[in-house]
Amino acid sequence: LDIADQRMKESEARILARRRKELKVYSNPRIERAVELAWPLIQYTSRRCDGHLWPMLCFDITRDPCDPTAGAISFRSEGDQEIQEGLLSKCLELEFSPITKFSMIELKGSENELDRMGDVVVNRLGGIRVIDIFSAIFKAYNVPLTFRETFDLHDLINTSASADAYHHRTKSLPIQDKEMFRVDLLGKKTLFNGVFFDDETGQFYFRLLELEQHPGNTTLTTLF
């Protein structure tokens, strides 16, 4: 057992050392320091090809990432399923920035429909983690449209994609709960696909893909 524990610790140390060496670095003029983003939040490239074991996580923003029964978190690559679950669960606890400890950030959606619904504010006094990013995005979009939004976003509301998403989400709900949510206006584009920093705007953005664009199996796998 001691040998197995030692090997586990050595494996984790190698992975963390490689992650810190290979992380992309962004320059944020507002804080005047380099900012590293944890691997699970950076858009997936071809890390599996060079043996890099830290997985990219995706999550369906229609599902609560803090609910262990929701199956919100998924593997970005089928190859990442080979990683031990103990390491996978730790991804959610990784700091948003290993270099600069943020207690609050504002995320913009890179798509027009997201930008029109305002920023996602993420805050945690002890420092923002990966799970805090996921949870803030879920809470920001899984809320009913405000009275003002029903007017300002009427063009998005009146699309077939929004209607289909609304009917799919509410088909099993009682009539009193059949309100249109912000997330309905995204249609099928509900798969989180990374955070990036734009030097020109000085702003963090997150990307979404259509759920069908998830590579390989679209079945989401819980990491808890």
PDB file of C-alpha atoms in Angstrom, residues 19-191:
ATOM      1  CA  ARG A  19       1.125  21.472 -16.204  1.00  0.00           C
ATOM      2  CA  ARG A  20       2.939  24.472 -14.728  1.00  0.00           C
ATOM      3  CA  LYS A  21       5.594  24.275 -17.417  1.00  0.00           C
ATOM      4  CA  GLU A  22       3.168  24.045 -20.332  1.00  0.00           C
ATOM      5  CA  LEU A  23       0.320  26.332 -19.237  1.00  0.00           C
ATOM      6  CA  LYS A  24      -0.506  29.173 -21.587  1.00  0.00           C
ATOM      7  CA  VAL A  25       0.341  32.576 -20.134  1.00  0.00           C
ATOM      8  CA  TYR A  26      -1.834  35.636 -20.644  1.00  0.00           C
ATOM      9  CA  SER A  27      -0.917  39.262 -20.000  1.00  0.00           C
ATOM     10  CA  ASN A  28      -3.574  41.179 -18.097  1.00  0.00           C
ATOM     11  CA  PRO A  29      -2.843  44.948 -18.145  1.00  0.00           C
ATOM     12  CA  ARG A  30      -5.281  45.568 -15.317  1.00  0.00           C
ATOM     13  CA  ILE A  31      -3.221  43.593 -12.824  1.00  0.00           C
ATOM     14  CA  GLU A  32       0.151  44.004 -14.554  1.00  0.00           C
ATOM     15  CA  ARG A  33       1.102  40.385 -13.930  1.00  0.00           C
ATOM     16  CA  ALA A  34       1.152  37.229 -16.006  1.00  0.00           C
ATOM     17  CA  VAL A  35      -1.927  35.076 -15.582  1.00  0.00           C
ATOM     18  CA  GLU A  36      -1.969  31.315 -16.002  1.00  0.00           C
ATOM     19  CA  LEU A  37      -5.241  29.488 -16.463  1.00  0.00           C
ATOM     20  CA  ALA A  38      -5.705  25.970 -15.140  1.00  0.00           C
ATOM     21  CA  TRP A  39      -5.686  23.317 -17.878  1.00  0.00           C
ATOM     22  CA  PRO A  40      -9.354  22.349 -17.534  1.00  0.00           C
ATOM     23  CA  LEU A  41     -10.347  25.906 -18.475  1.00  0.00           C
ATOM     24  CA  ILE A  42      -8.089  26.323 -21.505  1.00  0.00           C
ATOM     25  CA  GLN A  43      -9.458  25.359 -24.891  1.00  0.00           C
ATOM     26  CA  TYR A  44      -8.349  21.835 -25.718  1.00  0.00           C
ATOM     27  CA  THR A  45      -5.485  21.440 -28.211  1.00  0.00           C
ATOM     28  CA  SER A  46      -3.617  18.175 -28.755  1.00  0.00           C
ATOM     29  CA  ARG A  47      -2.201  17.550 -25.324  1.00  0.00           C
ATOM     30  CA  ARG A  48      -2.994  13.853 -25.395  1.00  0.00           C
ATOM     31  CA  CYS A  49      -0.663  13.453 -28.372  1.00  0.00           C
ATOM     32  CA  ASP A  50       2.399  14.343 -26.310  1.00  0.00           C
ATOM     33  CA  GLY A  51       1.360  12.307 -23.290  1.00  0.00           C
ATOM     34  CA  HIS A  52       0.080  15.238 -21.238  1.00  0.00           C
ATOM     35  CA  LEU A  53      -2.358  13.732 -18.758  1.00  0.00           C
ATOM     36  CA  TRP A  54      -4.167  16.748 -17.324  1.00  0.00           C
ATOM     37  CA  PRO A  55      -7.678  16.627 -18.828  1.00  0.00           C
ATOM     38  CA  MET A  56      -9.720  19.343 -20.466  1.00  0.00           C
ATOM     39  CA  LEU A  57     -13.188  19.473 -18.923  1.00  0.00           C
ATOM     40  CA  CYS A  58     -16.395  20.449 -20.631  1.00  0.00           C
ATOM     41  CA  PHE A  59     -19.698  20.944 -18.974  1.00  0.00           C
ATOM     42  CA  ASP A  60     -23.263  21.331 -20.157  1.00  0.00           C
ATOM     43  CA  ILE A  61     -24.359  24.672 -18.732  1.00  0.00           C
ATOM     44  CA  THR A  62     -27.971  23.482 -18.487  1.00  0.00           C
ATOM     45  CA  ARG A  63     -26.944  21.082 -15.692  1.00  0.00           C
ATOM     46  CA  ASP A  64     -25.861  21.997 -12.184  1.00  0.00           C
ATOM     47  CA  PRO A  65     -22.114  21.269 -11.857  1.00  0.00           C
ATOM     48  CA  CYS A  66     -22.465  21.067  -8.066  1.00  0.00           C
ATOM     49  CA  ASP A  67     -25.112  18.342  -8.235  1.00  0.00           C
ATOM     50  CA  PRO A  68     -23.370  14.939  -8.152  1.00  0.00           C
ATOM     51  CA  THR A  69     -26.366  13.304  -9.873  1.00  0.00           C
ATOM     52  CA  ALA A  70     -26.646  15.787 -12.760  1.00  0.00           C
ATOM     53  CA  GLY A  71     -23.771  14.459 -14.860  1.00  0.00           C
ATOM     54  CA  ALA A  72     -22.839  18.034 -15.805  1.00  0.00           C
ATOM     55  CA  ILE A  73     -19.092  17.490 -16.210  1.00  0.00           C
ATOM     56  CA  SER A  74     -17.706  15.639 -19.202  1.00  0.00           C
ATOM     57  CA  PHE A  75     -14.366  14.576 -20.588  1.00  0.00           C
ATOM     58  CA  ARG A  76     -13.219  16.691 -23.520  1.00  0.00           C
ATOM     59  CA  SER A  77     -11.440  13.689 -25.004  1.00  0.00           C
ATOM     60  CA  GLU A  78     -12.242   9.989 -24.800  1.00  0.00           C
ATOM     61  CA  GLY A  79      -8.540   9.420 -24.100  1.00  0.00           C
ATOM     62  CA  ASP A  80      -8.883  11.397 -20.883  1.00  0.00           C
ATOM     63  CA  GLN A  81     -11.199   8.732 -19.501  1.00  0.00           C
ATOM     64  CA  GLU A  82      -8.107   6.630 -18.840  1.00  0.00           C
ATOM     65  CA  ILE A  83      -7.031   9.013 -16.073  1.00  0.00           C
ATOM     66  CA  GLN A  84      -7.663   7.976 -12.495  1.00  0.00           C
ATOM     67  CA  GLU A  85     -10.851   9.462 -11.102  1.00  0.00           C
ATOM     68  CA  GLY A  86      -9.015  10.817  -8.070  1.00  0.00           C
ATOM     69  CA  LEU A  87      -7.083  13.183 -10.307  1.00  0.00           C
ATOM     70  CA  LEU A  88     -10.151  14.097 -12.331  1.00  0.00           C
ATOM     71  CA  SER A  89     -12.104  15.254  -9.309  1.00  0.00           C
ATOM     72  CA  LYS A  90      -9.157  17.433  -8.298  1.00  0.00           C
ATOM     73  CA  CYS A  91      -9.492  19.348 -11.570  1.00  0.00           C
ATOM     74  CA  LEU A  92     -12.601  21.046 -10.219  1.00  0.00           C
ATOM     75  CA  GLU A  93     -10.647  22.287  -7.194  1.00  0.00           C
ATOM     76  CA  LEU A  94      -7.791  23.758  -9.249  1.00  0.00           C
ATOM     77  CA  GLU A  95      -7.288  27.489  -8.926  1.00  0.00           C
ATOM     78  CA  PHE A  96      -8.493  29.562 -11.869  1.00  0.00           C
ATOM     79  CA  SER A  97      -5.044  31.155 -11.896  1.00  0.00           C
ATOM     80  CA  PRO A  98      -2.074  29.393 -10.255  1.00  0.00           C
ATOM     81  CA  ILE A  99      -0.080  32.653 -10.412  1.00  0.00           C
ATOM     82  CA  THR A 100      -2.551  35.397  -9.473  1.00  0.00           C
ATOM     83  CA  LYS A 101      -5.236  34.587  -6.899  1.00  0.00           C
ATOM     84  CA  PHE A 102      -8.421  36.226  -8.175  1.00  0.00           C
ATOM     85  CA  SER A 103     -11.249  36.823  -5.704  1.00  0.00           C
ATOM     86  CA  MET A 104     -13.519  38.189  -8.454  1.00  0.00           C
ATOM     87  CA  ILE A 105     -13.560  38.197 -12.259  1.00  0.00           C
ATOM     88  CA  GLU A 106     -16.075  39.103 -14.937  1.00  0.00           C
ATOM     89  CA  LEU A 107     -16.511  36.701 -17.835  1.00  0.00           C
ATOM     90  CA  LYS A 108     -18.025  37.685 -21.170  1.00  0.00           C
ATOM     91  CA  GLY A 109     -19.495  35.210 -23.606  1.00  0.00           C
ATOM     92  CA  SER A 110     -17.677  35.192 -26.935  1.00  0.00           C
ATOM     93  CA  GLU A 111     -20.959  34.793 -28.856  1.00  0.00           C
ATOM     94  CA  ASN A 112     -23.260  37.740 -29.534  1.00  0.00           C
ATOM     95  CA  GLU A 113     -26.267  36.194 -27.797  1.00  0.00           C
ATOM     96  CA  LEU A 114     -24.213  35.713 -24.622  1.00  0.00           C
ATOM     97  CA  ASP A 115     -22.793  39.229 -24.708  1.00  0.00           C
ATOM     98  CA  ARG A 116     -26.297  40.687 -24.893  1.00  0.00           C
ATOM     99  CA  MET A 117     -27.223  38.971 -21.625  1.00  0.00           C
ATOM    100  CA  GLY A 118     -24.425  40.645 -19.679  1.00  0.00           C
ATOM    101  CA  ASP A 119     -21.303  39.465 -17.899  1.00  0.00           C
ATOM    102  CA  VAL A 120     -20.956  36.475 -15.608  1.00  0.00           C
ATOM    103  CA  VAL A 121     -19.516  37.600 -12.271  1.00  0.00           C
ATOM    104  CA  VAL A 122     -17.478  34.962 -10.429  1.00  0.00           C
ATOM    105  CA  ASN A 123     -16.324  35.595  -6.878  1.00  0.00           C
ATOM    106  CA  ARG A 124     -14.864  33.615  -4.000  1.00  0.00           C
ATOM    107  CA  LEU A 125     -12.864  35.160  -1.164  1.00  0.00           C
ATOM    108  CA  GLY A 126     -10.472  32.227  -0.952  1.00  0.00           C
ATOM    109  CA  GLY A 127      -9.608  32.435  -4.651  1.00  0.00           C
ATOM    110  CA  ILE A 128     -11.593  31.352  -7.702  1.00  0.00           C
ATOM    111  CA  ARG A 129     -11.473  27.676  -8.677  1.00  0.00           C
ATOM    112  CA  VAL A 130     -12.546  25.777 -11.783  1.00  0.00           C
ATOM    113  CA  ILE A 131     -15.801  24.688 -10.115  1.00  0.00           C
ATOM    114  CA  ASP A 132     -16.576  28.335  -9.267  1.00  0.00           C
ATOM    115  CA  ILE A 133     -16.385  29.240 -12.978  1.00  0.00           C
ATOM    116  CA  PHE A 134     -18.756  26.417 -13.882  1.00  0.00           C
ATOM    117  CA  SER A 135     -21.170  27.205 -11.054  1.00  0.00           C
ATOM    118  CA  ALA A 136     -21.313  30.939 -11.863  1.00  0.00           C
ATOM    119  CA  ILE A 137     -22.081  30.280 -15.533  1.00  0.00           C
ATOM    120  CA  PHE A 138     -24.821  27.799 -14.590  1.00  0.00           C
ATOM    121  CA  LYS A 139     -26.436  30.241 -12.155  1.00  0.00           C
ATOM    122  CA  ALA A 140     -26.224  33.160 -14.592  1.00  0.00           C
ATOM    123  CA  TYR A 141     -28.152  31.443 -17.384  1.00  0.00           C
ATOM    124  CA  ASN A 142     -30.531  29.096 -15.589  1.00  0.00           C
ATOM    125  CA  VAL A 143     -32.823  31.885 -14.430  1.00  0.00           C
ATOM    126  CA  PRO A 144     -36.078  33.238 -15.904  1.00  0.00           C
ATOM    127  CA  LEU A 145     -35.892  36.146 -18.324  1.00  0.00           C
ATOM    128  CA  THR A 146     -36.595  39.498 -16.735  1.00  0.00           C
ATOM    129  CA  PHE A 147     -39.439  41.681 -17.949  1.00  0.00           C
ATOM    130  CA  ARG A 148     -36.922  43.954 -19.698  1.00  0.00           C
ATOM    131  CA  GLU A 149     -35.152  41.013 -21.349  1.00  0.00           C
ATOM    132  CA  THR A 150     -38.387  39.791 -22.922  1.00  0.00           C
ATOM    133  CA  PHE A 151     -38.349  43.024 -24.930  1.00  0.00           C
ATOM    134  CA  ASP A 152     -34.619  43.504 -25.478  1.00  0.00           C
ATOM    135  CA  LEU A 153     -34.055  39.898 -26.562  1.00  0.00           C
ATOM    136  CA  HIS A 154     -37.276  39.333 -28.476  1.00  0.00           C
ATOM    137  CA  ASP A 155     -35.383  38.427 -31.666  1.00  0.00           C
ATOM    138  CA  LEU A 156     -33.626  35.565 -29.843  1.00  0.00           C
ATOM    139  CA  ILE A 157     -36.816  34.473 -28.114  1.00  0.00           C
ATOM    140  CA  ASN A 158     -38.633  34.147 -31.443  1.00  0.00           C
ATOM    141  CA  THR A 159     -36.238  31.638 -33.007  1.00  0.00           C
ATOM    142  CA  SER A 160     -36.930  27.972 -33.578  1.00  0.00           C
ATOM    143  CA  ALA A 161     -33.736  27.052 -31.703  1.00  0.00           C
ATOM    144  CA  SER A 162     -34.941  28.874 -28.577  1.00  0.00           C
ATOM    145  CA  ALA A 163     -38.398  27.354 -28.864  1.00  0.00           C
ATOM    146  CA  ASP A 164     -36.990  23.839 -29.206  1.00  0.00           C
ATOM    147  CA  ALA A 165     -34.662  24.342 -26.212  1.00  0.00           C
ATOM    148  CA  TYR A 166     -37.517  25.729 -24.119  1.00  0.00           C
ATOM    149  CA  HIS A 167     -39.870  22.852 -24.920  1.00  0.00           C
ATOM    150  CA  HIS A 168     -37.167  20.261 -24.293  1.00  0.00           C
ATOM    151  CA  ARG A 169     -36.319  21.757 -20.877  1.00  0.00           C
ATOM    152  CA  THR A 170     -39.891  22.300 -19.677  1.00  0.00           C
ATOM    153  CA  LYS A 171     -41.739  19.304 -21.150  1.00  0.00           C
ATOM    154  CA  SER A 172     -41.883  17.493 -17.790  1.00  0.00           C
ATOM    155  CA  LEU A 173     -42.431  20.585 -15.622  1.00  0.00           C
ATOM    156  CA  PRO A 174     -45.790  21.693 -14.170  1.00  0.00           C
ATOM    157  CA  ILE A 175     -47.458  24.577 -15.985  1.00  0.00           C
ATOM    158  CA  GLN A 176     -46.577  27.112 -13.258  1.00  0.00           C
ATOM    159  CA  ASP A 177     -42.861  26.447 -13.798  1.00  0.00           C
ATOM    160  CA  LYS A 178     -42.859  26.820 -17.574  1.00  0.00           C
ATOM    161  CA  GLU A 179     -41.023  30.138 -17.721  1.00  0.00           C
ATOM    162  CA  MET A 180     -38.490  30.877 -20.436  1.00  0.00           C
ATOM    163  CA  PHE A 181     -34.928  30.899 -19.091  1.00  0.00           C
ATOM    164  CA  ARG A 182     -31.887  32.703 -20.415  1.00  0.00           C
ATOM    165  CA  VAL A 183     -30.299  29.358 -21.286  1.00  0.00           C
ATOM    166  CA  ASP A 184     -33.175  28.613 -23.676  1.00  0.00           C
ATOM    167  CA  LEU A 185     -32.017  31.465 -25.900  1.00  0.00           C
ATOM    168  CA  LEU A 186     -28.767  29.597 -26.563  1.00  0.00           C
ATOM    169  CA  GLY A 187     -30.539  26.747 -28.334  1.00  0.00           C
ATOM    170  CA  LYS A 188     -28.185  23.760 -28.501  1.00  0.00           C
ATOM    171  CA  LYS A 189     -25.082  25.867 -27.804  1.00  0.00           C
ATOM    172  CA  THR A 190     -24.669  24.842 -24.180  1.00  0.00           C
ATOM    173  CA  LEU A 191     -21.307  23.056 -24.050  1.00  0.00           C
TER     174      LEU A 191
END
